Coordinates of C-alpha atoms in Angstrom, one line a residue:
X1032 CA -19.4 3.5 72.9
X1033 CA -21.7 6.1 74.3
X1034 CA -24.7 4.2 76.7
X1035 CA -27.5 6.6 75.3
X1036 CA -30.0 4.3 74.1
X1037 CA -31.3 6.2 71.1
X1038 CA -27.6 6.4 69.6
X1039 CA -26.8 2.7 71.0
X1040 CA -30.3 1.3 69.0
X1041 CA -29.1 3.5 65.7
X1042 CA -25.8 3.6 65.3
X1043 CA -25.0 0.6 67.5
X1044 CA -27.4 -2.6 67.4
X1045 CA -29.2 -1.1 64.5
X1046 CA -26.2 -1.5 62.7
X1047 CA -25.4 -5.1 64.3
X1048 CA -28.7 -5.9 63.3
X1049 CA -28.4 -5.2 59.3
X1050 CA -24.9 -7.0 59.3
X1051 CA -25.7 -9.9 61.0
X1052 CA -29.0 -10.1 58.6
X1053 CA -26.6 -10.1 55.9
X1054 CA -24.4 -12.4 57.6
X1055 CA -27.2 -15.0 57.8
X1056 CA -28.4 -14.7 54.1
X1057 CA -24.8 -15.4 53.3
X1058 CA -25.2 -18.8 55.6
X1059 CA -27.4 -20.5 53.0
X1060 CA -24.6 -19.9 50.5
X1061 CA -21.9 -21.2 52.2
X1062 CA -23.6 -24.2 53.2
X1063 CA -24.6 -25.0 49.4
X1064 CA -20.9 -24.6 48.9
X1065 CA -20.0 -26.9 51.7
X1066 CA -22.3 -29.5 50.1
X1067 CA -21.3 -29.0 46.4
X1068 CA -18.0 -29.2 47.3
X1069 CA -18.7 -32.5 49.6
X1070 CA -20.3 -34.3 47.0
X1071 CA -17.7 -33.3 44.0
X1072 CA -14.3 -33.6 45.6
X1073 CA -15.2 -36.2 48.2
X1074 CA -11.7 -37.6 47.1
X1075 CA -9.5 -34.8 48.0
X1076 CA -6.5 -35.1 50.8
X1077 CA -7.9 -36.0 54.3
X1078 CA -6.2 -32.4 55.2
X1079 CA -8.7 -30.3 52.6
X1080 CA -11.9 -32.4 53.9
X1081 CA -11.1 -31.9 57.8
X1082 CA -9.9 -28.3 57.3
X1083 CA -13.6 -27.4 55.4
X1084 CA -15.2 -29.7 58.1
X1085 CA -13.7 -27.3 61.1
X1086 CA -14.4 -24.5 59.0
X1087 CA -18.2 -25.5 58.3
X1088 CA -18.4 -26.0 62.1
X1089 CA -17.0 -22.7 62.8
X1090 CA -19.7 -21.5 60.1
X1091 CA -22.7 -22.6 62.0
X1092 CA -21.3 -21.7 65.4
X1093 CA -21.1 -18.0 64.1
X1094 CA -24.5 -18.2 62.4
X1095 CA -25.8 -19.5 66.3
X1096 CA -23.7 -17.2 68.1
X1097 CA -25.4 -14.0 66.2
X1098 CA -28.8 -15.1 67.1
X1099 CA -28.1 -15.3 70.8
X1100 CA -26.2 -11.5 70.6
X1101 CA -29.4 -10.5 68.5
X1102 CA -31.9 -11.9 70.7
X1103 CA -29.9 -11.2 74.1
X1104 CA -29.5 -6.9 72.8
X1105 CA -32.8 -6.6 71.1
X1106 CA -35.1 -8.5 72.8
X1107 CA -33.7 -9.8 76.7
X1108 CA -31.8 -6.2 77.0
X1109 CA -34.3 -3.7 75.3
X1110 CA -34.4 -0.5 77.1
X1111 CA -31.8 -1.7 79.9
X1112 CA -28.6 0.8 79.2
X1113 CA -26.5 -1.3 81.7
X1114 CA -27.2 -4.1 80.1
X1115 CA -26.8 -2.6 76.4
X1116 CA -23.4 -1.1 77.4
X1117 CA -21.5 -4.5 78.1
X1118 CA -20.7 -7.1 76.2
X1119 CA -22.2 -10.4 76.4
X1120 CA -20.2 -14.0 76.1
X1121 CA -21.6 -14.8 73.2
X1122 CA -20.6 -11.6 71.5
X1123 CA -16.7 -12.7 72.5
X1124 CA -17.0 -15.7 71.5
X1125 CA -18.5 -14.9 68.3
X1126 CA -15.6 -12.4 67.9
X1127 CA -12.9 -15.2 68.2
X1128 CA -14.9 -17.0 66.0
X1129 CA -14.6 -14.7 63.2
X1130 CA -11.2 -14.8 63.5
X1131 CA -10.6 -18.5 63.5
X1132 CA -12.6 -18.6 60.3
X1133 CA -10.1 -15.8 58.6
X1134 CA -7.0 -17.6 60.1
X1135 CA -8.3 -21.0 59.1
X1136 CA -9.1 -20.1 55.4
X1137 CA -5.6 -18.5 55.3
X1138 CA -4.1 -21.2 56.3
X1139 CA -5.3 -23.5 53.6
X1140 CA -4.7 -21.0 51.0
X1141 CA -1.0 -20.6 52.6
X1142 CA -0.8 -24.4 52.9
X1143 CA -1.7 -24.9 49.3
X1144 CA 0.7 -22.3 48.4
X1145 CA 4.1 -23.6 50.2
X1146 CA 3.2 -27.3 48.0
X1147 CA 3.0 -25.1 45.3
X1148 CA 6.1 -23.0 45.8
X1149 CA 8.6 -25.8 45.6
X1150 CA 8.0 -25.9 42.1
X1151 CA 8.6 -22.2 41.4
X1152 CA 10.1 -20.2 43.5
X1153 CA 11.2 -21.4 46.9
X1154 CA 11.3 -17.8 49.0
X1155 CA 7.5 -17.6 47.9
X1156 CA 6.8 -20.0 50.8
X1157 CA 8.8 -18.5 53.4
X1158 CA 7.3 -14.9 52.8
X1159 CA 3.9 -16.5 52.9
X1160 CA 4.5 -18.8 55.9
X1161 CA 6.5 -15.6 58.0
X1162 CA 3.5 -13.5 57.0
X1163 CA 0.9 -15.9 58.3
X1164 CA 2.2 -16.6 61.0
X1165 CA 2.6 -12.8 61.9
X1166 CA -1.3 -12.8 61.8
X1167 CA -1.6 -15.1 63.7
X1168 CA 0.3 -14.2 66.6
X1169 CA -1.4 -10.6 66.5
X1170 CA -4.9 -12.5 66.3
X1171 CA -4.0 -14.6 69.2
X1172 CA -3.5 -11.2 71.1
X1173 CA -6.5 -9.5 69.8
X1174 CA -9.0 -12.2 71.5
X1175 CA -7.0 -12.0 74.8
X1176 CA -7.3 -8.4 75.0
X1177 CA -10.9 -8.5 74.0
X1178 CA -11.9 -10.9 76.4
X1179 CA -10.1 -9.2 79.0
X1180 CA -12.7 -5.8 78.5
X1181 CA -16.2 -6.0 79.4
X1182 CA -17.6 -3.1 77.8
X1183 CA -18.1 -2.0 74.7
X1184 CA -16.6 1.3 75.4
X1185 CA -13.7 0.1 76.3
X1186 CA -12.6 -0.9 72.5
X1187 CA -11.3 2.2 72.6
X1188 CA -8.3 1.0 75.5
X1189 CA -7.4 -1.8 72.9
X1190 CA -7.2 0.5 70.0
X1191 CA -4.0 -0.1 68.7
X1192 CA -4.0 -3.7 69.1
X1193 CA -7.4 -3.3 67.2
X1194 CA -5.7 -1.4 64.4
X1195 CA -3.2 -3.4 63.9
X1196 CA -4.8 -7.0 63.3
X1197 CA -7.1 -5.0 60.6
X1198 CA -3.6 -4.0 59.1
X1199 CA -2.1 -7.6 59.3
X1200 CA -5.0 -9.0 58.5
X1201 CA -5.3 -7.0 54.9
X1202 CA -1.7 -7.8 54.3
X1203 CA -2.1 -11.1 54.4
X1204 CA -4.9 -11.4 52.1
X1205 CA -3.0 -8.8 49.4
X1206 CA 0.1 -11.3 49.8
X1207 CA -2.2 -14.5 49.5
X1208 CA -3.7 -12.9 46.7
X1209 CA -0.7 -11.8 44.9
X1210 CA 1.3 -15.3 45.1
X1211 CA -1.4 -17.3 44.4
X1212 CA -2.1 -15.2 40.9
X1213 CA 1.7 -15.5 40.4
X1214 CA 1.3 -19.2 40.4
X1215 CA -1.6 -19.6 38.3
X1216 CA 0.3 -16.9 35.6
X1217 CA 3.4 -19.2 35.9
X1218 CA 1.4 -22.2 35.4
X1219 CA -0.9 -21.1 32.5
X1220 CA 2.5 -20.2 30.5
X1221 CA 4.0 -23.9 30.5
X1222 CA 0.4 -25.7 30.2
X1223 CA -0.3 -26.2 26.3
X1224 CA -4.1 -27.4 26.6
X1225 CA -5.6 -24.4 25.6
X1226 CA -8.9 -25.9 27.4
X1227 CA -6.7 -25.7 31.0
X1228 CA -5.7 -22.5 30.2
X1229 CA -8.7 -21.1 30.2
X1230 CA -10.0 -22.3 33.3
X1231 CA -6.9 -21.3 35.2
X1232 CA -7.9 -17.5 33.8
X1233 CA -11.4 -17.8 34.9
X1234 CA -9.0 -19.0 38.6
X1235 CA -7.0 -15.9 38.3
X1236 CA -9.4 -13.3 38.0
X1237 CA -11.2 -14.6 40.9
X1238 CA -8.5 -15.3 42.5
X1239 CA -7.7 -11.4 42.4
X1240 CA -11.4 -10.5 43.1
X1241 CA -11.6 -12.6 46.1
X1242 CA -8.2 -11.4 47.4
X1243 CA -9.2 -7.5 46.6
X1244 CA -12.4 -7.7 48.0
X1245 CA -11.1 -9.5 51.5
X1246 CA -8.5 -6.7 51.8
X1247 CA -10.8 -4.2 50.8
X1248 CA -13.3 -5.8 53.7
X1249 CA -10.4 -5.4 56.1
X1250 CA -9.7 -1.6 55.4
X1251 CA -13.2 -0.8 55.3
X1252 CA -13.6 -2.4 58.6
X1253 CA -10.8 -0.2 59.6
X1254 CA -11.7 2.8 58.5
X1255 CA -15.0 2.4 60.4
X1256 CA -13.4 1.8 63.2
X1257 CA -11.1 4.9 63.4
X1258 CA -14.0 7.4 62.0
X1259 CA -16.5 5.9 64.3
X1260 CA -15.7 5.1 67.5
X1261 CA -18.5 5.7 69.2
X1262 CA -20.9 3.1 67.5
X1263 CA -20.7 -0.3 66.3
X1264 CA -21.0 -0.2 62.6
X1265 CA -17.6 -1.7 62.5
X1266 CA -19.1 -4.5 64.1
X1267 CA -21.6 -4.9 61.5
X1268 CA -19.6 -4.7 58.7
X1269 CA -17.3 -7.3 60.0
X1270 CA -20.2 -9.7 60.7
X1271 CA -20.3 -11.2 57.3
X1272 CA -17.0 -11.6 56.4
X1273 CA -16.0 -14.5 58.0
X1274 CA -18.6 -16.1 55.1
X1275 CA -16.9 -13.9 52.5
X1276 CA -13.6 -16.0 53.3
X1277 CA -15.4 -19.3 53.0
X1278 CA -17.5 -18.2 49.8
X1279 CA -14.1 -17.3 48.4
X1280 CA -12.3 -20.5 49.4
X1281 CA -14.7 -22.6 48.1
X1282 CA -15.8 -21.1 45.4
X1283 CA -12.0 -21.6 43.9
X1284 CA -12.2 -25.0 45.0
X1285 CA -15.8 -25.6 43.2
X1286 CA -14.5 -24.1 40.0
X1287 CA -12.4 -27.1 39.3
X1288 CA -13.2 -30.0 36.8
X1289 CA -15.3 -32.6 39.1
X1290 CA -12.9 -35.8 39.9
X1291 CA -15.2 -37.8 38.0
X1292 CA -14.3 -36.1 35.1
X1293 CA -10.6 -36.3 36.0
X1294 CA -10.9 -39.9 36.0
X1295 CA -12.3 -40.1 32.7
X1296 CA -9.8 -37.8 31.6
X1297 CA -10.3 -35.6 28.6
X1298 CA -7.3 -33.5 29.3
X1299 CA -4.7 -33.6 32.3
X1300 CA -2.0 -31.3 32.3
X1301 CA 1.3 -31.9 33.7
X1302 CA 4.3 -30.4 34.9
X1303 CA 7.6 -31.5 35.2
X1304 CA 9.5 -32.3 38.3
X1305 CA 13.1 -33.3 39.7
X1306 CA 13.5 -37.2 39.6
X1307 CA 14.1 -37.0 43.3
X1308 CA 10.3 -35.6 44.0
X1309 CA 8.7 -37.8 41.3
X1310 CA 5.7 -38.4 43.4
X1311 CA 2.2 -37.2 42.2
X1312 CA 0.6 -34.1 44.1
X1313 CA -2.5 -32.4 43.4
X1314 CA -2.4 -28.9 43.0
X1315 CA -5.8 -28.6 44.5
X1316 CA -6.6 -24.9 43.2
X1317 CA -6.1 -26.1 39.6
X1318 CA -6.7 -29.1 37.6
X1319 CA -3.4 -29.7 37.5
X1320 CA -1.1 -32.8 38.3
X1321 CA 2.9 -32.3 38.8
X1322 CA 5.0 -35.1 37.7
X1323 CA 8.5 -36.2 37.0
X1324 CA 7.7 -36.4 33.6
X1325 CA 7.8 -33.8 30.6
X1326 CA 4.9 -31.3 29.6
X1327 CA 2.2 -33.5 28.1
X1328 CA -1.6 -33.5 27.8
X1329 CA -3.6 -36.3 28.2

Protein backbone atom coordinates (compact mmCIF):
# COMPACT_ATOMS: atom_id res chain seq x y z
CA UNK A 1 0.00 0.00 0.00
CA UNK A 2 1.38 3.30 -1.15
CA UNK A 3 2.21 5.70 2.22
CA UNK A 4 0.77 8.91 0.43
CA UNK A 5 -1.68 10.17 2.75
CA UNK A 6 -4.21 11.54 0.38
CA UNK A 7 -4.50 8.01 -1.37
CA UNK A 8 -4.04 6.07 2.15
CA UNK A 9 -7.28 8.44 3.72
CA UNK A 10 -9.36 7.60 0.24
CA UNK A 11 -8.72 4.59 -0.95
CA UNK A 12 -7.37 3.12 2.25
CA UNK A 13 -8.96 4.18 5.73
CA UNK A 14 -11.77 5.87 3.91
CA UNK A 15 -12.70 2.65 2.69
CA UNK A 16 -11.98 0.89 6.25
CA UNK A 17 -14.05 3.37 7.59
CA UNK A 18 -17.41 2.69 5.48
CA UNK A 19 -16.92 -1.16 6.06
CA UNK A 20 -16.47 -1.21 9.48
CA UNK A 21 -19.57 1.34 9.74
CA UNK A 22 -21.43 -1.29 8.08
CA UNK A 23 -19.93 -3.84 10.09
CA UNK A 24 -21.22 -2.25 13.26
CA UNK A 25 -24.90 -1.68 12.03
CA UNK A 26 -24.76 -5.32 11.27
CA UNK A 27 -23.73 -5.84 15.27
CA UNK A 28 -27.20 -4.87 16.45
CA UNK A 29 -28.55 -7.65 14.20
CA UNK A 30 -26.60 -10.33 15.24
CA UNK A 31 -27.02 -9.66 18.70
CA UNK A 32 -30.98 -9.68 18.43
CA UNK A 33 -30.30 -12.99 16.79
CA UNK A 34 -28.17 -14.22 19.55
CA UNK A 35 -30.95 -13.39 21.94
CA UNK A 36 -33.95 -14.69 19.92
CA UNK A 37 -32.28 -17.61 19.44
CA UNK A 38 -31.25 -17.85 23.31
CA UNK A 39 -34.60 -17.42 24.51
CA UNK A 40 -36.39 -19.92 21.76
CA UNK A 41 -33.98 -22.93 21.57
CA UNK A 42 -32.54 -22.67 25.12
CA UNK A 43 -33.04 -26.56 24.88
CA UNK A 44 -30.84 -27.33 22.12
CA UNK A 45 -27.51 -29.76 22.47
CA UNK A 46 -24.91 -28.24 24.89
CA UNK A 47 -22.65 -28.27 21.58
CA UNK A 48 -25.08 -25.72 19.57
CA UNK A 49 -25.37 -23.32 22.79
CA UNK A 50 -21.47 -23.22 23.52
CA UNK A 51 -20.57 -23.07 19.77
CA UNK A 52 -23.08 -19.70 19.42
CA UNK A 53 -21.72 -18.57 22.86
CA UNK A 54 -17.82 -18.60 21.39
CA UNK A 55 -19.24 -17.25 18.39
CA UNK A 56 -21.14 -14.30 20.12
CA UNK A 57 -17.87 -13.60 21.93
CA UNK A 58 -15.87 -13.63 18.90
CA UNK A 59 -18.81 -11.18 17.67
CA UNK A 60 -18.19 -8.49 20.19
CA UNK A 61 -14.42 -8.85 20.16
CA UNK A 62 -14.54 -7.85 16.34
CA UNK A 63 -17.10 -5.13 16.90
CA UNK A 64 -14.30 -3.74 19.83
CA UNK A 65 -11.34 -4.55 17.87
CA UNK A 66 -12.72 -2.07 14.81
CA UNK A 67 -13.18 0.75 17.12
CA UNK A 68 -9.58 0.63 18.44
CA UNK A 69 -8.22 0.20 14.44
CA UNK A 70 -10.76 3.22 13.76
CA UNK A 71 -9.76 5.39 16.51
CA UNK A 72 -5.86 4.30 16.50
CA UNK A 73 -5.81 5.34 12.13
CA UNK A 74 -8.21 8.19 12.23
CA UNK A 75 -7.77 9.84 15.14
CA UNK A 76 -4.22 8.75 17.35
CA UNK A 77 -2.39 8.38 13.67
CA UNK A 78 -3.97 11.30 11.55
CA UNK A 79 -1.44 12.90 9.46
CA UNK A 80 1.55 10.57 10.75
CA UNK A 81 2.48 8.45 7.35
CA UNK A 82 4.75 6.08 9.46
CA UNK A 83 2.28 5.51 11.53
CA UNK A 84 -0.53 5.08 8.85
CA UNK A 85 1.72 2.68 6.83
CA UNK A 86 1.95 -0.17 9.53
CA UNK A 87 -0.28 -2.26 10.90
CA UNK A 88 -1.46 -2.03 14.30
CA UNK A 89 -2.19 -5.30 16.82
CA UNK A 90 -5.46 -4.79 16.88
CA UNK A 91 -5.83 -4.79 13.23
CA UNK A 92 -4.15 -8.57 13.34
CA UNK A 93 -6.01 -9.52 15.77
CA UNK A 94 -9.12 -8.40 14.40
CA UNK A 95 -7.94 -10.25 11.16
CA UNK A 96 -7.73 -13.66 13.00
CA UNK A 97 -10.81 -12.86 14.40
CA UNK A 98 -12.69 -12.73 11.22
CA UNK A 99 -11.45 -15.89 10.43
CA UNK A 100 -12.30 -17.81 13.56
CA UNK A 101 -15.85 -16.47 13.02
CA UNK A 102 -15.98 -18.04 9.22
CA UNK A 103 -14.15 -21.28 10.43
CA UNK A 104 -16.41 -21.53 13.52
CA UNK A 105 -19.75 -21.08 11.60
CA UNK A 106 -18.52 -23.67 9.11
CA UNK A 107 -17.89 -25.92 11.44
CA UNK A 108 -21.30 -26.12 12.84
CA UNK A 109 -22.90 -26.17 9.52
CA UNK A 110 -20.23 -29.15 8.70
CA UNK A 111 -20.94 -30.67 12.05
CA UNK A 112 -24.66 -30.60 11.54
CA UNK A 113 -24.15 -32.01 8.13
CA UNK A 114 -21.90 -35.27 8.97
CA UNK A 115 -25.18 -36.21 11.75
CA UNK A 116 -27.12 -35.67 8.81
CA UNK A 117 -25.19 -37.65 6.23
CA UNK A 118 -25.45 -40.99 7.95
CA UNK A 119 -28.87 -41.08 7.00
CA UNK A 120 -28.35 -40.38 3.23
CA UNK A 121 -25.46 -40.59 1.77
CA UNK A 122 -22.37 -41.51 3.73
CA UNK A 123 -19.43 -39.92 1.32
CA UNK A 124 -21.35 -36.59 1.86
CA UNK A 125 -19.53 -36.33 5.18
CA UNK A 126 -16.23 -37.14 4.21
CA UNK A 127 -16.20 -34.58 1.19
CA UNK A 128 -17.45 -32.00 3.68
CA UNK A 129 -15.21 -32.98 6.63
CA UNK A 130 -11.79 -33.22 3.93
CA UNK A 131 -12.97 -29.90 2.59
CA UNK A 132 -13.18 -28.20 5.99
CA UNK A 133 -10.51 -29.17 7.16
CA UNK A 134 -8.55 -28.03 4.03
CA UNK A 135 -9.68 -24.45 5.13
CA UNK A 136 -8.69 -24.76 7.95
CA UNK A 137 -5.25 -25.64 7.58
CA UNK A 138 -4.84 -22.77 4.86
CA UNK A 139 -6.46 -20.35 7.57
CA UNK A 140 -4.22 -21.46 10.18
CA UNK A 141 -1.36 -20.35 7.70
CA UNK A 142 -2.92 -17.18 6.60
CA UNK A 143 -2.83 -15.60 10.35
CA UNK A 144 0.83 -16.79 10.77
CA UNK A 145 1.97 -15.18 7.72
CA UNK A 146 0.04 -12.07 8.48
CA UNK A 147 1.27 -11.61 11.76
CA UNK A 148 4.68 -12.18 10.68
CA UNK A 149 4.39 -8.70 8.18
CA UNK A 150 4.23 -5.39 9.74
CA UNK A 151 3.20 -3.28 7.01
CA UNK A 152 0.46 -3.02 5.10
CA UNK A 153 2.47 -2.94 1.96
CA UNK A 154 3.77 -5.98 2.45
CA UNK A 155 0.33 -7.96 1.69
CA UNK A 156 1.59 -7.97 -1.40
CA UNK A 157 4.72 -10.74 -0.16
CA UNK A 158 1.84 -12.96 1.17
CA UNK A 159 -0.10 -12.78 -1.95
CA UNK A 160 -0.57 -16.11 -2.91
CA UNK A 161 -1.26 -17.42 0.41
CA UNK A 162 -3.83 -14.47 0.41
CA UNK A 163 -5.41 -15.78 -2.82
CA UNK A 164 -5.67 -18.89 -1.94
CA UNK A 165 -7.71 -18.83 1.52
CA UNK A 166 -10.26 -16.47 -0.48
CA UNK A 167 -10.38 -19.50 -2.92
CA UNK A 168 -10.83 -22.20 -0.12
CA UNK A 169 -12.75 -20.20 1.65
CA UNK A 170 -15.55 -19.72 -1.32
CA UNK A 171 -15.37 -23.50 -1.84
CA UNK A 172 -16.29 -24.26 1.19
CA UNK A 173 -19.29 -22.19 1.44
CA UNK A 174 -20.48 -23.51 -2.33
CA UNK A 175 -19.95 -27.18 -0.89
CA UNK A 176 -21.74 -26.29 2.49
CA UNK A 177 -24.32 -24.80 0.56
CA UNK A 178 -24.84 -27.44 -2.00
CA UNK A 179 -25.04 -30.48 0.59
CA UNK A 180 -27.03 -28.88 2.91
CA UNK A 181 -29.81 -28.06 0.04
CA UNK A 182 -29.31 -31.75 -1.05
CA UNK A 183 -30.44 -32.75 2.39
CA UNK A 184 -33.28 -30.53 2.88
CA UNK A 185 -34.49 -31.71 -1.03
CA UNK A 186 -34.03 -35.37 0.21
CA UNK A 187 -35.86 -34.69 3.22
CA UNK A 188 -38.83 -32.74 1.91
CA UNK A 189 -39.46 -35.82 -0.63
CA UNK A 190 -40.13 -38.60 2.23
CA UNK A 191 -41.92 -35.93 4.78
CA UNK A 192 -45.80 -36.16 4.07
CA UNK A 193 -46.95 -33.12 6.35
CA UNK A 194 -47.37 -30.77 3.74
CA UNK A 195 -47.10 -27.97 6.66
CA UNK A 196 -43.14 -29.35 7.11
CA UNK A 197 -42.75 -29.26 3.76
CA UNK A 198 -43.17 -25.96 3.35
CA UNK A 199 -40.96 -24.68 5.96
CA UNK A 200 -38.13 -26.83 4.81
CA UNK A 201 -38.61 -24.74 1.19
CA UNK A 202 -38.65 -21.48 2.97
CA UNK A 203 -34.88 -23.51 4.57
CA UNK A 204 -33.80 -24.23 1.14
CA UNK A 205 -34.02 -21.11 -0.52
CA UNK A 206 -32.18 -19.48 2.15
CA UNK A 207 -30.18 -21.98 2.60
CA UNK A 208 -29.00 -21.26 -1.15
CA UNK A 209 -29.06 -17.41 -0.59
CA UNK A 210 -26.93 -17.54 2.33
CA UNK A 211 -24.50 -20.03 0.73
CA UNK A 212 -24.41 -17.83 -2.65
CA UNK A 213 -24.13 -14.68 -1.02
CA UNK A 214 -20.99 -15.94 1.44
CA UNK A 215 -19.24 -17.22 -1.75
CA UNK A 216 -20.04 -14.38 -3.66
CA UNK A 217 -18.53 -12.25 -0.42
CA UNK A 218 -15.43 -14.32 -0.80
CA UNK A 219 -14.81 -13.70 -4.65
CA UNK A 220 -15.65 -10.20 -4.33
CA UNK A 221 -13.24 -9.93 -1.60
CA UNK A 222 -10.86 -11.44 -3.99
CA UNK A 223 -11.36 -9.69 -6.84
CA UNK A 224 -10.61 -6.48 -4.86
CA UNK A 225 -7.77 -7.76 -3.80
CA UNK A 226 -6.06 -8.68 -7.11
CA UNK A 227 -7.45 -5.29 -8.96
CA UNK A 228 -6.49 -3.19 -6.10
CA UNK A 229 -3.51 -3.71 -4.48
CA UNK A 230 -2.56 -0.62 -3.59
CA UNK A 231 -5.49 0.30 -1.20
CA UNK A 232 -7.46 -1.31 1.34
CA UNK A 233 -10.94 -1.60 0.05
CA UNK A 234 -10.53 -5.36 0.36
CA UNK A 235 -10.24 -4.72 3.88
CA UNK A 236 -13.47 -3.05 3.93
CA UNK A 237 -15.36 -5.22 2.19
CA UNK A 238 -14.34 -8.08 4.34
CA UNK A 239 -15.11 -6.20 7.54
CA UNK A 240 -18.71 -7.23 7.70
CA UNK A 241 -18.75 -10.51 6.75
CA UNK A 242 -17.76 -12.23 9.58
CA UNK A 243 -21.60 -10.97 10.78
CA UNK A 244 -22.87 -12.12 7.33
CA UNK A 245 -21.87 -15.78 8.51
CA UNK A 246 -23.54 -15.36 11.90
CA UNK A 247 -26.74 -13.63 10.44
CA UNK A 248 -26.82 -16.64 8.06
CA UNK A 249 -26.34 -19.26 10.73
CA UNK A 250 -28.74 -18.07 12.84
CA UNK A 251 -31.16 -17.01 10.87
CA UNK A 252 -31.56 -20.83 9.66
CA UNK A 253 -31.55 -21.75 13.12
CA UNK A 254 -34.38 -18.99 14.12
CA UNK A 255 -36.54 -20.12 11.26
CA UNK A 256 -37.51 -23.31 13.03
CA UNK A 257 -40.73 -24.04 14.93
CA UNK A 258 -39.97 -22.68 18.73
CA UNK A 259 -39.46 -25.98 21.11
CA UNK A 260 -42.38 -24.93 22.93
CA UNK A 261 -44.40 -25.57 20.09
CA UNK A 262 -42.60 -28.91 19.48
CA UNK A 263 -43.60 -29.95 22.78
CA UNK A 264 -47.08 -29.31 22.23
CA UNK A 265 -46.81 -30.89 18.98
CA UNK A 266 -49.03 -30.12 16.14
CA UNK A 267 -46.97 -32.00 13.65
CA UNK A 268 -43.53 -33.91 14.02
CA UNK A 269 -42.15 -35.51 11.25
CA UNK A 270 -40.15 -38.58 11.28
CA UNK A 271 -37.80 -40.47 9.52
CA UNK A 272 -36.87 -43.83 9.61
CA UNK A 273 -33.74 -45.40 10.90
CA UNK A 274 -31.75 -48.80 11.16
CA UNK A 275 -32.79 -50.62 14.46
CA UNK A 276 -29.12 -50.55 15.43
CA UNK A 277 -29.16 -46.43 15.61
CA UNK A 278 -32.72 -46.20 17.07
CA UNK A 279 -31.81 -43.30 19.21
CA UNK A 280 -33.52 -39.93 18.71
CA UNK A 281 -31.37 -37.00 17.15
CA UNK A 282 -32.41 -33.66 16.32
CA UNK A 283 -31.74 -32.47 12.99
CA UNK A 284 -31.24 -29.06 14.25
CA UNK A 285 -31.65 -27.17 10.75
CA UNK A 286 -35.20 -28.63 10.44
CA UNK A 287 -37.98 -29.51 12.58
CA UNK A 288 -37.35 -32.84 12.07
CA UNK A 289 -36.85 -35.90 14.39
CA UNK A 290 -35.10 -39.27 12.96
CA UNK A 291 -36.33 -42.43 14.43
CA UNK A 292 -36.26 -46.18 14.14
CA UNK A 293 -39.73 -46.00 13.31
CA UNK A 294 -41.74 -45.65 9.94
CA UNK A 295 -42.72 -42.23 8.21
CA UNK A 296 -45.47 -40.90 10.46
CA UNK A 297 -46.79 -37.45 11.38
CA UNK A 298 -47.79 -36.57 14.70
Amino acid sequence: MTTNPTFSMSTGFGAVLIGATLASALFGATTMLFFVYYRRYSQDRWFYRLSLAILWILDVLHFVLALHILHFYLVDSLGDVLALSKMVWSFKLDFSTHLATTVGVDLVCVIRLCILGRYFHRIVPWILSFVFAGAVTVMVVLIYEVYIISKFSQFSDISRIMDGALVVGAVVDLTICLAMSFYLFKSREIILSSGTSGRLIVLLRLVLMSGLAQTAASILILVAFLTLPDTLIFVAIAFPVPRLYIISLLTMLNARTPQSSNRSGNWKARLPMRANEAHFMSLNFMDVTVTDEDFMVE
